[in-house]
Amino acid sequence: MKDYSSLNSMTCYEVTLELLQQRGVQIDDIAEIVLFLQKDYFPYLTLDDCRESVQAVLRKREVQNALMTGIQLDMLAEKKQLFSPLQEIIEKDESLYGIDEVMALAIVNLYGSIGFTNYGYVDKIKHGKLKQLNDKRFGVHTFLDDLAGAIAAAASSRIAHRQKQEEESC
């Protein structure tokens, strides 16, 4: 990784994008989930609209912090560098371990209650890239699958809120 000794939001945004790419997640992977969640409500919504919303969510420092933390824990688990039993819990994505969901809910909460329902739905069905991230054959993504779903849910909520504001301003 590059030297990121200058700690600011742009630096954290760049690190976050880099980490997502290293873990095989592209902005468009998340934007596609947003489009899936919102296409029935906003038929003219484009992937570009969804991408812009995902990028806006990723620019929030709380989101960056959650992603950096979660991805780091996933990477340490892949390298078997966590202490036991945390190593086994994260490696297996044990069902009673809810810290990954708690971190995801911190992201979802940034855009109101609609985000919670979007997140619950997308977490349950594991649409798109989330299905691959949830598959243990492709690495440890205990945190990343939930965080990516939360970003999609938050971006979806952001679109819904903006649409409502536009309707009300007419």
C-alpha positions as a printed NumPy array, in Angstrom:
array([[  0.   ,   0.   ,   0.   ],
       [  0.944,   3.621,  -0.483],
       [  1.995,   5.916,   2.314],
       [ -1.171,   7.411,   3.741],
       [  0.356,   9.274,   6.664],
       [ -1.813,  12.289,   5.875],
       [ -5.078,  11.321,   7.539],
       [ -8.049,  13.01 ,   5.919],
       [-11.339,  11.982,   4.331],
       [ -9.928,  11.861,   0.797],
       [ -7.078,   9.637,   1.932],
       [ -9.506,   7.332,   3.718],
       [-11.759,   7.304,   0.645],
       [ -8.822,   6.271,  -1.562],
       [ -7.779,   3.539,   0.887],
       [-11.354,   2.295,   1.059],
       [-11.603,   2.052,  -2.737],
       [ -8.246,   0.301,  -2.877],
       [ -9.258,  -2.218,  -0.219],
       [-12.553,  -2.954,  -1.965],
       [-10.688,  -3.613,  -5.212],
       [ -8.138,  -5.83 ,  -3.463],
       [-11.03 ,  -7.861,  -2.075],
       [-12.662,  -8.175,  -5.502],
       [-15.476,  -5.663,  -5.033],
       [-16.011,  -2.95 ,  -7.618],
       [-18.201,   0.126,  -7.245],
       [-20.38 ,  -1.272, -10.032],
       [-20.925,  -4.505,  -8.066],
       [-22.529,  -2.478,  -5.307],
       [-24.3  ,  -0.139,  -7.753],
       [-25.898,  -3.179,  -9.412],
       [-27.372,  -4.2  ,  -6.052],
       [-28.701,  -0.664,  -5.603],
       [-30.342,  -0.842,  -9.023],
       [-31.86 ,  -4.212,  -8.112],
       [-33.287,  -2.748,  -4.895],
       [-34.706,   0.401,  -6.469],
       [-35.659,  -0.464, -10.076],
       [-39.297,  -1.248,  -9.228],
       [-39.725,   2.107,  -7.489],
       [-37.761,   4.267,  -9.919],
       [-38.031,   2.763, -13.423],
       [-35.819,   5.476, -14.965],
       [-32.972,   4.844, -12.529],
       [-29.672,   4.089, -14.239],
       [-26.536,   2.305, -13.149],
       [-24.794,   5.691, -13.337],
       [-27.281,   7.095, -10.798],
       [-26.633,   4.131,  -8.538],
       [-22.866,   4.417,  -8.925],
       [-23.003,   8.093,  -7.941],
       [-25.025,   7.233,  -4.848],
       [-22.61 ,   4.453,  -3.848],
       [-19.678,   6.84 ,  -4.212],
       [-21.459,   9.43 ,  -2.062],
       [-22.   ,   6.831,   0.669],
       [-18.362,   5.752,   0.446],
       [-17.255,   9.364,   0.98 ],
       [-18.727,   9.343,   4.487],
       [-16.047,   8.878,   7.105],
       [-18.158,   6.499,   9.228],
       [-18.497,   4.232,   6.207],
       [-14.796,   4.397,   5.464],
       [-13.937,   3.536,   9.067],
       [-16.313,   0.565,   9.117],
       [-14.944,  -0.757,   5.813],
       [-11.307,  -0.396,   6.786],
       [-11.933,  -2.121,  10.103],
       [-14.059,  -4.943,   8.71 ],
       [-11.822,  -5.666,   5.74 ],
       [ -8.762,  -5.683,   7.994],
       [-10.398,  -8.251,  10.265],
       [-11.349, -10.406,   7.263],
       [ -7.776, -10.239,   5.961],
       [ -6.31 , -11.137,   9.349],
       [ -8.711, -14.072,   9.59 ],
       [ -7.632, -15.299,   6.149],
       [ -4.021, -15.204,   7.337],
       [ -5.036, -16.947,  10.573],
       [ -3.655, -14.052,  12.604],
       [ -6.51 , -13.625,  15.069],
       [ -6.561, -15.196,  18.497],
       [ -8.737, -18.211,  19.164],
       [-11.737, -18.482,  19.324],
       [-12.177, -15.19 ,  17.422],
       [-10.211, -16.68 ,  14.524],
       [-12.628, -19.586,  14.135],
       [-15.7  , -17.415,  14.702],
       [-14.797, -14.929,  11.968],
       [-13.372, -17.566,   9.638],
       [-16.622, -19.55 ,   9.756],
       [-18.893, -16.474,   9.942],
       [-20.59 , -18.089,  12.911],
       [-24.304, -17.362,  13.015],
       [-24.293, -16.057,  16.596],
       [-21.48 , -13.595,  15.852],
       [-23.327, -10.378,  15.091],
       [-20.581,  -7.775,  15.16 ],
       [-20.406,  -7.804,  11.358],
       [-24.106,  -6.925,  11.191],
       [-23.73 ,  -4.282,  13.899],
       [-21.045,  -2.561,  11.833],
       [-23.279,  -2.797,   8.767],
       [-26.193,  -1.255,  10.662],
       [-24.001,   1.713,  11.578],
       [-23.725,   2.424,   7.836],
       [-27.394,   1.804,   7.123],
       [-28.439,   4.092,   9.957],
       [-26.903,   7.092,   8.171],
       [-29.901,   7.216,   5.81 ],
       [-32.869,   6.411,   8.016],
       [-35.158,   3.483,   8.631],
       [-35.706,   2.611,   4.964],
       [-32.079,   1.528,   4.947],
       [-32.77 ,  -1.089,   7.599],
       [-35.431,  -2.787,   5.497],
       [-33.277,  -2.589,   2.366],
       [-30.346,  -4.061,   4.254],
       [-32.392,  -6.862,   5.817],
       [-33.764,  -7.819,   2.431],
       [-30.464,  -7.756,   0.556],
       [-28.689,  -9.546,   3.422],
       [-31.274, -12.314,   3.312],
       [-31.31 , -12.904,  -0.437],
       [-27.574, -12.247,  -1.04 ],
       [-28.121, -10.651,  -4.434],
       [-25.294, -10.235,  -6.933],
       [-21.777,  -9.9  ,  -5.57 ],
       [-23.048, -10.592,  -2.037],
       [-23.648, -14.228,  -2.971],
       [-20.015, -14.662,  -3.982],
       [-18.737, -12.823,  -0.903],
       [-20.823, -15.102,   1.298],
       [-19.306, -18.22 ,  -0.307],
       [-16.472, -19.426,   1.934],
       [-14.605, -20.915,  -1.068],
       [-13.676, -17.377,  -2.14 ],
       [-12.018, -16.257,   1.097],
       [-13.078, -14.787,   4.401],
       [-15.573, -11.981,   3.877],
       [-17.449, -12.166,   7.163],
       [-17.471,  -8.394,   7.41 ],
       [-17.26 ,  -7.395,   3.769],
       [-20.443,  -9.141,   2.631],
       [-22.467,  -7.306,   5.279],
       [-20.683,  -4.006,   4.734],
       [-21.151,  -4.141,   0.957],
       [-24.831,  -4.934,   1.484],
       [-25.102,  -2.03 ,   3.905],
       [-23.499,   0.351,   1.42 ],
       [-25.994,  -0.785,  -1.224],
       [-28.871,  -0.35 ,   1.228],
       [-27.654,   3.101,   2.266],
       [-27.173,   4.162,  -1.369],
       [-30.694,   2.896,  -2.13 ],
       [-32.092,   4.869,   0.783],
       [-30.207,   7.944,  -0.355],
       [-31.854,   7.649,  -3.78 ],
       [-35.309,   7.254,  -2.22 ],
       [-34.799,  10.286,   0.034],
       [-33.537,  12.415,  -2.849],
       [-36.451,  11.375,  -5.037],
       [-38.904,  12.378,  -2.316],
       [-37.177,  15.746,  -1.909],
       [-37.387,  16.353,  -5.653],
       [-41.087,  15.484,  -5.677],
       [-41.765,  17.835,  -2.781],
       [-39.861,  20.722,  -4.327],
       [-41.946,  20.668,  -7.519]])
